[in-house]
XYZ file of C-alpha atoms in Angstrom:
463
model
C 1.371 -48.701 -7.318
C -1.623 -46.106 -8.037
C 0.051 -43.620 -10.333
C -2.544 -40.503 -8.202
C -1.319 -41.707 -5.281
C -1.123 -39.053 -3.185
C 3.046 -40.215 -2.539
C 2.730 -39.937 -6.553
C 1.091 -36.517 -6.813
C 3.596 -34.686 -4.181
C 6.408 -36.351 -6.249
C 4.834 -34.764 -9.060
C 4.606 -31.154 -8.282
C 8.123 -31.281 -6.310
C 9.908 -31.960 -9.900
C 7.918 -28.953 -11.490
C 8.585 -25.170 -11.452
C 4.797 -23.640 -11.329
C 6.144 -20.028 -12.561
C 7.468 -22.437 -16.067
C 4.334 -24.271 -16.140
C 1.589 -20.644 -16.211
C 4.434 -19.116 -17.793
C 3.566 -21.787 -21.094
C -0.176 -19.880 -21.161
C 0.975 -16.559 -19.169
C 3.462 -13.814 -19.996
C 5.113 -13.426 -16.399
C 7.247 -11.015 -14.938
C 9.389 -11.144 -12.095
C 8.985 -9.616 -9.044
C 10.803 -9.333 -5.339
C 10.680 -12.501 -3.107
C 10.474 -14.999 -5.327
C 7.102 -14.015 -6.953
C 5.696 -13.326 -10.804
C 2.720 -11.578 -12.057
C 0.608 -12.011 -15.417
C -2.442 -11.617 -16.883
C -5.051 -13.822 -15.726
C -6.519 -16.320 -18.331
C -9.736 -17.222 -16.446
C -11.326 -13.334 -16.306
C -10.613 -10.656 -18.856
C -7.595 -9.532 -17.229
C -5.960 -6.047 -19.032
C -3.542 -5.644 -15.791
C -1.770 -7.964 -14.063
C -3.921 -9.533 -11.510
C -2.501 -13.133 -10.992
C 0.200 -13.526 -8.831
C 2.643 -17.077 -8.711
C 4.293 -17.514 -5.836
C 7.606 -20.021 -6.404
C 8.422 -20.747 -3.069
C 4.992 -22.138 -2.273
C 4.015 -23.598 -5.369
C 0.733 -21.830 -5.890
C -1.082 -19.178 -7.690
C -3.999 -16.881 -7.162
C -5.934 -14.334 -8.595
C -7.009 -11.519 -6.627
C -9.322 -10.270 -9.490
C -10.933 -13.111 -9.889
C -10.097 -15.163 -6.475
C -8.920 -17.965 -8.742
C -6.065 -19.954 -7.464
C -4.545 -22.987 -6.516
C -1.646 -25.501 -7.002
C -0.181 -26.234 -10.593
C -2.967 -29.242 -10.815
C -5.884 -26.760 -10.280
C -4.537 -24.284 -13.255
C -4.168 -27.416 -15.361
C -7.091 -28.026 -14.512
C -9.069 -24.552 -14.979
C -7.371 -23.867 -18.095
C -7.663 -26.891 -20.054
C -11.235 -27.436 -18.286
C -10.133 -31.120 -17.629
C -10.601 -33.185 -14.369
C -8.166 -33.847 -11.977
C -6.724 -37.143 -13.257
C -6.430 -35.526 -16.536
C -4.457 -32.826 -15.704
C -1.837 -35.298 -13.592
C -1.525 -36.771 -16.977
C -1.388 -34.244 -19.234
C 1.474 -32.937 -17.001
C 3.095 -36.202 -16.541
C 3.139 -35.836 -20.708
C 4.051 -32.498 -21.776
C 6.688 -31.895 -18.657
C 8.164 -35.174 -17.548
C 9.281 -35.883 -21.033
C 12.218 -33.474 -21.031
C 10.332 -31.501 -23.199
C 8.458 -28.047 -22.731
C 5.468 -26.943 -24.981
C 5.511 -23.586 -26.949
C 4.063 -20.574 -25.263
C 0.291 -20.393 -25.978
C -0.431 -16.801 -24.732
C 0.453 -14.196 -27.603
C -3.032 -14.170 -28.840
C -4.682 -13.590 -25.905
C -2.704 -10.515 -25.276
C -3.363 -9.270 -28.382
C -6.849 -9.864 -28.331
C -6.787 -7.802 -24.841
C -5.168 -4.936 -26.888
C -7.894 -4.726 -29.204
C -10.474 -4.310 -26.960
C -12.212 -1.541 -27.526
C -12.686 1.223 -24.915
C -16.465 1.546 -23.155
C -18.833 4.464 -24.187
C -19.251 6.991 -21.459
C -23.151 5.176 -21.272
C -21.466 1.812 -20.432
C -19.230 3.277 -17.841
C -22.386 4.864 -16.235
C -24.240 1.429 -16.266
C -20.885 -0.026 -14.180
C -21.034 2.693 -11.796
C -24.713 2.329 -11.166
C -23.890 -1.078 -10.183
C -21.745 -0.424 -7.861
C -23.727 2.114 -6.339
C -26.774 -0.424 -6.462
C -24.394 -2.742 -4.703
C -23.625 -0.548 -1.948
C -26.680 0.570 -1.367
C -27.954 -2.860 -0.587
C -25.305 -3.589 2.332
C -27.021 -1.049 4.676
C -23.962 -0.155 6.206
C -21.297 2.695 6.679
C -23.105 4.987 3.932
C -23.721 8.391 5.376
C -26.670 8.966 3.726
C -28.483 5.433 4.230
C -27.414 6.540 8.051
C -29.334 9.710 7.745
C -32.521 8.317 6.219
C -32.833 5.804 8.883
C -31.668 8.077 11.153
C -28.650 5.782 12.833
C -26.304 7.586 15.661
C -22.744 5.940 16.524
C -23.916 5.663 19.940
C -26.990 3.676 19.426
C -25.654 -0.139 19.494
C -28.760 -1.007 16.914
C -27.322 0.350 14.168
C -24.522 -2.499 14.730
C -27.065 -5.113 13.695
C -27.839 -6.724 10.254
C -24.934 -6.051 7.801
C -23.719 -2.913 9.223
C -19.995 -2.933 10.182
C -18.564 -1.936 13.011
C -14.769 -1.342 13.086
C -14.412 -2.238 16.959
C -12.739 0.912 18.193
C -14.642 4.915 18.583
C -11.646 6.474 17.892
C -11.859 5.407 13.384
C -16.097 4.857 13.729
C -16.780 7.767 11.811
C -13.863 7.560 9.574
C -15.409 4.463 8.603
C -18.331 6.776 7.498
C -17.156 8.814 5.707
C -15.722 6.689 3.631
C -18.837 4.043 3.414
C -17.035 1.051 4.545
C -19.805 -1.717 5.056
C -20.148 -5.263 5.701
C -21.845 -7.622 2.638
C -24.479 -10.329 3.206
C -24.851 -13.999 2.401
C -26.941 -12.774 -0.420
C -25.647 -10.280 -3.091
C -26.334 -9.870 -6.615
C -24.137 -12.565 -8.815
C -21.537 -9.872 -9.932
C -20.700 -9.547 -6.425
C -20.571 -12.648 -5.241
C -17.057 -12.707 -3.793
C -17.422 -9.931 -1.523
C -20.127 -12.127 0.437
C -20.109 -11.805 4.326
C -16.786 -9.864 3.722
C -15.804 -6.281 5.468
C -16.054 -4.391 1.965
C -14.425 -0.960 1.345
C -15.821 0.961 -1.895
C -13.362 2.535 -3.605
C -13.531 5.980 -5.484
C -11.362 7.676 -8.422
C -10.482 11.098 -7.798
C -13.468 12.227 -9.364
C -15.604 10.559 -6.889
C -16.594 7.891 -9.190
C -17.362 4.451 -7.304
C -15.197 2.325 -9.233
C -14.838 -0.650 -7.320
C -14.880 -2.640 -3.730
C -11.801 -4.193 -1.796
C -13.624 -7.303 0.205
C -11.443 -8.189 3.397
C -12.217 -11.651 5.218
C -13.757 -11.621 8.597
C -11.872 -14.874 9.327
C -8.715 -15.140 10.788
C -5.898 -15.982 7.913
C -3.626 -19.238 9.163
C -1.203 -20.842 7.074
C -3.995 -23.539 7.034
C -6.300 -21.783 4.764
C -4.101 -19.183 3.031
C -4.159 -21.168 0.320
C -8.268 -20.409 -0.599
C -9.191 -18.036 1.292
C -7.686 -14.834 0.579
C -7.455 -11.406 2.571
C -9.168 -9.437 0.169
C -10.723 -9.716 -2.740
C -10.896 -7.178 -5.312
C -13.507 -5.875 -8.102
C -12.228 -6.850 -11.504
C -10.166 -4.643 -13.777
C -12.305 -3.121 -16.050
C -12.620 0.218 -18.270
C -14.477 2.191 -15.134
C -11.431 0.376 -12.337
C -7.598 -0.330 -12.992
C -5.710 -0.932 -9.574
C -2.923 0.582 -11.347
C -4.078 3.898 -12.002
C -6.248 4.017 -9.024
C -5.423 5.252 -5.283
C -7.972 4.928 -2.428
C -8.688 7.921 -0.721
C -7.422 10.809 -3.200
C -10.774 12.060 -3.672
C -11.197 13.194 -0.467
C -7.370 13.507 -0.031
C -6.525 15.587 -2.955
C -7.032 19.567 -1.063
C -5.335 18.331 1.923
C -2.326 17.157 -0.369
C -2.522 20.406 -1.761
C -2.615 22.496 1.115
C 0.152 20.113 3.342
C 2.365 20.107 -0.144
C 3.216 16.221 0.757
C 1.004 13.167 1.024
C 1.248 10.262 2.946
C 1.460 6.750 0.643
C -0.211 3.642 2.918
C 0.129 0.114 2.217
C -3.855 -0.496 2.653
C -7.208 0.434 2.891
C -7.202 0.250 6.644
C -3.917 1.997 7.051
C -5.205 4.737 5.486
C -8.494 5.185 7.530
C -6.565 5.224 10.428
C -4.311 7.765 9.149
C -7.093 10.027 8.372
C -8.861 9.431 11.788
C -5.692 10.274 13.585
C -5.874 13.876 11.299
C -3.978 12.801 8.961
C -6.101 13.472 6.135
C -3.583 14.344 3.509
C -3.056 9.747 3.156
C -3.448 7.494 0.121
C -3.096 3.706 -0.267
C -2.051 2.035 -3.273
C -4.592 0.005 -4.538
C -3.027 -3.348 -5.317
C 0.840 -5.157 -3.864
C 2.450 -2.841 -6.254
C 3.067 0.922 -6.731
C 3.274 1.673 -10.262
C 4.248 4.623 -12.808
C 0.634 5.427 -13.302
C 0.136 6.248 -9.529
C 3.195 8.249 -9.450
C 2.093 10.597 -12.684
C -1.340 10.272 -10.459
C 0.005 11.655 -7.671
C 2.522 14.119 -9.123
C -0.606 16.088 -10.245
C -1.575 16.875 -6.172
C 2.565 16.888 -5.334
C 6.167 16.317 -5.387
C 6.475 15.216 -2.465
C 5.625 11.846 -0.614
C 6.098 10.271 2.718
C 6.186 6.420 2.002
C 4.389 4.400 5.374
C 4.361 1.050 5.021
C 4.160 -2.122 7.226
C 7.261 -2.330 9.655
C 7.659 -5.914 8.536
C 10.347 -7.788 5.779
C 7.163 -7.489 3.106
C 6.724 -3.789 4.113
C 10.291 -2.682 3.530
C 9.929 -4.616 -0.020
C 6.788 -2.396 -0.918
C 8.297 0.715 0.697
C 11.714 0.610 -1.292
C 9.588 -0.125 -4.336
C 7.374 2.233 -4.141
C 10.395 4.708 -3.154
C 12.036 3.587 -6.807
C 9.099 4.617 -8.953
C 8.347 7.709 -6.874
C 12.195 8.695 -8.020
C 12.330 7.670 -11.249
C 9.333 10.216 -11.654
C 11.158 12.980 -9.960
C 9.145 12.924 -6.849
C 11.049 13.218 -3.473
C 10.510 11.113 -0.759
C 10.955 10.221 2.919
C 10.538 6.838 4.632
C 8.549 6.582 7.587
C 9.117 3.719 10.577
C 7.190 2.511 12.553
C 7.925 -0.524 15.606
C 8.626 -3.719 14.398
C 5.696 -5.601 13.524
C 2.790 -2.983 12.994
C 0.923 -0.818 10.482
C -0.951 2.254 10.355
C -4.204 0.273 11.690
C -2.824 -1.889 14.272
C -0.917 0.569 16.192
C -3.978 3.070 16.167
C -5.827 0.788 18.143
C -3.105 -0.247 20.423
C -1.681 2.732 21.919
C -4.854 5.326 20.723
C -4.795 8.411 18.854
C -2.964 10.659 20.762
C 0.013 8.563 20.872
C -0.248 7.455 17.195
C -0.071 11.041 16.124
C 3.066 11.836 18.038
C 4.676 8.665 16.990
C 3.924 9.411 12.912
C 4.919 13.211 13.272
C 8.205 12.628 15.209
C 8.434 9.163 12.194
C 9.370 6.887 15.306
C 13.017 7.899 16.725
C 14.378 4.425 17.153
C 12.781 3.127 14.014
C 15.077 5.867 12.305
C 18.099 5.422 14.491
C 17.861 1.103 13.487
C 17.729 2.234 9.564
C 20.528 3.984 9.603
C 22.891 1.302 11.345
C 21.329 -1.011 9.268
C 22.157 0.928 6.214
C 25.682 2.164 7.303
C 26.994 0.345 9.549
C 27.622 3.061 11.609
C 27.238 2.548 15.672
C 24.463 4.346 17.603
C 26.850 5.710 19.363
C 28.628 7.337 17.162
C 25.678 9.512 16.140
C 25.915 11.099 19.548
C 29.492 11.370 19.729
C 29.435 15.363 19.806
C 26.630 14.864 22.777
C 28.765 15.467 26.197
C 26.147 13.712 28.182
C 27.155 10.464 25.721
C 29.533 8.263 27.366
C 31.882 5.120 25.776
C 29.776 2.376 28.050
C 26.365 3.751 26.862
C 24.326 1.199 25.500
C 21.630 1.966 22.340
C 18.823 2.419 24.613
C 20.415 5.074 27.240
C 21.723 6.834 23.375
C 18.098 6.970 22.223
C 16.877 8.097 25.916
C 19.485 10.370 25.930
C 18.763 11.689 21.990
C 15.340 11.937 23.007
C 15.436 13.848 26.087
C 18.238 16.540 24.279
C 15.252 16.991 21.907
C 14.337 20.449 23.492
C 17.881 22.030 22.758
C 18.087 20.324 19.299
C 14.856 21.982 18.520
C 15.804 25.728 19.758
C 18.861 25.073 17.761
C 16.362 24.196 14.691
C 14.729 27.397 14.986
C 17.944 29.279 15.663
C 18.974 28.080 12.133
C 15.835 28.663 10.698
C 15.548 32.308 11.986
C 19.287 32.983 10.263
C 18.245 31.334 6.916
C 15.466 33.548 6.765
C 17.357 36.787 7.427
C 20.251 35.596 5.168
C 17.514 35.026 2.223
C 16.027 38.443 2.457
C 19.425 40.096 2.901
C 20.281 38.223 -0.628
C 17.894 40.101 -2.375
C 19.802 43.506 -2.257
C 22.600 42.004 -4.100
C 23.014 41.133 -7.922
C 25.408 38.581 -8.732
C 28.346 40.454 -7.241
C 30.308 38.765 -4.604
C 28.722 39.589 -2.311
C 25.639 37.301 -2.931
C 28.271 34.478 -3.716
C 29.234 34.995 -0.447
C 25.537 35.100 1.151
C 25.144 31.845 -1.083
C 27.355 29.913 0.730
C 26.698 30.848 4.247
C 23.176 29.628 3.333
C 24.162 26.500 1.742
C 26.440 26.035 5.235
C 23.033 26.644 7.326
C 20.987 24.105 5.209
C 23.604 21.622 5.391
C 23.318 22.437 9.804
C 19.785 22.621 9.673
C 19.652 19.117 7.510
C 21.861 17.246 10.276
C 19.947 18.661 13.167
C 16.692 17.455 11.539
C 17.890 13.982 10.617
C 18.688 14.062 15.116
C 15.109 15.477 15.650
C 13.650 12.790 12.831
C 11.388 15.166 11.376
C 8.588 13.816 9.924
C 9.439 15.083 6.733
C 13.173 14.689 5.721
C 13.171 14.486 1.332
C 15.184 12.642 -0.515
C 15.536 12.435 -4.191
């Protein structure tokens, strides 16, 4: 029997764990649903840009865009052909034995790097620019020398992008998103023919590019050909410390005290073309310390809108974790199952996407809370007298959301005697008689919280 038969190669990687073969030449760490990250070993990786997955047996880089099986990081790493990787992990695995980690040095080497001069960081940046400049697309001020107007359809041709829908087209200006050619200089060669979205520090410092594909992603070709594809780490671009959109983002975080955290690039252009200008994505699948202490310098608070799918709730409640271990409060938004930000902008249109983000999606809210107590719709609205025993959850939210007008003179009512209550307590030391305005309050907050949680504010903290 051929010993690469292909019978012989699937027996092969079934009896091996990928995450213990990279982890021989890669320092991994462990994250949610069954994946690890490390340092890539075929770029010069300082943050964590390769990602194993251990339920599908495969690896990529989205640094880099390397990736593969455990064969094809055999084979990249030892720079070996096929057949010699089989064998050398035939060899070194089948054996019963495991060989010694070989990825200290290169970690330490990574350490010592030393940082780039201010002159060096300039020469990456006018790269980029250079870069962007030649993709003749959303760039407001290529658009003003050759004059282009949204509603001339000529500007559509070439490499200018388009995003399909007149409600986000000028978002899409404003923040340069364009569309790469077939031909780009070498350092840019993954972004080619992909939808590419420059990203800026908050000092308005193009750092990078986010490449999304134009194809359609099937389980086919997940494999090798990626989503997106991002600019490298480097001294000018971490992911980790950077967040798309805070430099135009930062004053309306300031002056709406809260921002709005987005799982993406696109989620975040809606967000800001629905008015929603105070929004930030996390650059990267992870939300780290560095963008919380990035964040905390704008605000405390942060209203966490992620995809309303299983990998969405993962990021969300992660993201929620750092944002608390930093002191930050938080509230979760929800949207219907199965969208984000983007796709339910262009579904249902701007109008309705704004009133289903500021009331945070009613039934969304409702679902979370059964799911996390176990409590019965029902017995939410068990003060309502309009609720009755045979209800069923959809006549309790119909019901909930058609009592919203009282619930929301009751809001104010409370509102109105917290206010009166506060300036009253400043004519009183520490005599009773504040001790006794003190706890009337803390009895009208604790009202005011419950009648919220019923009209799902948009904004409901928790630390």
């Amino acid at each position: 029997m051929n010993d690469n038969s292909k019978e012989e190669i699937t027996n092969l990687k079934d009896s091996l764990n990928i995450e213990d073969v990279i982890g021989t030449y890669v320092q991994l760490e462990s994250k949610l649903g069954g994946k690890w990250i490390g340092l890539c070993p075929f770029h010069d990786d300082t943050t964590p840009s390769m990602h194993v997955h251990t339920g599908k047996q495969i690896f990529k880089c989205f640094a880099c865009n390397e990736g593969g099986d455990v064969i094809a990081f055999i084979s990249k790493i030892k720079s070996c052909t096929f057949a010699e990787a089989v064998n050398l992990l035939r060899q070194e695995w089948c054996n019963g034995s495991t060989p010694p980690p070989q990825h200290i040095a290169r970690r330490e080497k990574a350490k010592q790097k030393p940082p780039a001069t201010p002159a060096q960081l300039a020469a990456m940046e006018a790269e980029n620019v250079k870069f962007m400049r030649s993709m003749y697309g959303h760039h407001p001020a290529l658009a003003r020398i050759h004059e282009v107007k949204l509603d001339d359809h000529s500007w559509m041709d070439g490499n200018k992008y388009h995003p399909d829908c007149s409600d986000i087209t000028q978002t899409y200006v404003d923040f340069e998103v364009s569309q790469a050619g077939s031909t780009v200089p070498s350092a840019f060669k993954a972004m080619r023919g992909r939808i590419v979205f420059p990203i800026r520090d908050e000092n308005n410092r193009l750092v990078a590019f986010a490449g999304r594909t134009t194809q359609t992603i099937t389980d086919e070709n997940r494999s090798y050909t990626p989503k997106y594809v991002n600019s490298q780490t480097s001294d000018l671009y971490n992911k980790s410390r950077t967040l798309y959109g805070l430099h135009l983002a930062g004053e309306p975080i300031r002056t709406e005290t809260f921002a709005f955290l987005t799982e993406g690039y696109k989620d975040t252009l809606a967000m800001v073309a629905a008015g929603f200008k105070n929004t930030v994505a996390q650059c990267g699948a992870a939300f780290t310390d560095d963008h919380a202490e990035l964040l905390k310098r704008y605000t405390k608070r942060v209203a966490v809108l992620m995809d309303a799918d299983e990998r969405g709730r993962e990021i969300a409640a992660a993201a929620i974790v750092v944002l608390h271990r930093h002191d930050m409060q938080t509230s979760e938004l929800l949207l219907p199952p199965g969208e984000d930000p983007d796709s339910l902008f262009r579904r249902i249109g701007k109008r309705a996407f704004r009133t289903i983000v500021a009331e945070s999606q009613l039934t969304g809210h409702l679902q979370a809370i059964k799911e996390s107590t176990g409590m019965d719709l029902a017995s939410l609205v068990s003060d309502n007298p309009l609720e009755s025993p045979e209800a069923d959850e959809a006549d309790i939210i119909s019901t909930m959301q058609s009592d919203r007008p009282r619930l929301m003179a009751r809001e104010q009512e409370l509102q109105h005697q917290m206010r009166k209550l506060g300036s009253k307590r400043f004519l009183f030391g520490q005599g009773p008689e504040r001790m006794q305005i003190n706890t009337e309050l803390m009895k009208l907050r604790s009202q005011l919280s419950e009648v919220s949680k019923q009209l799902n504010r948009p904004i409901v903290w928790y630390k």
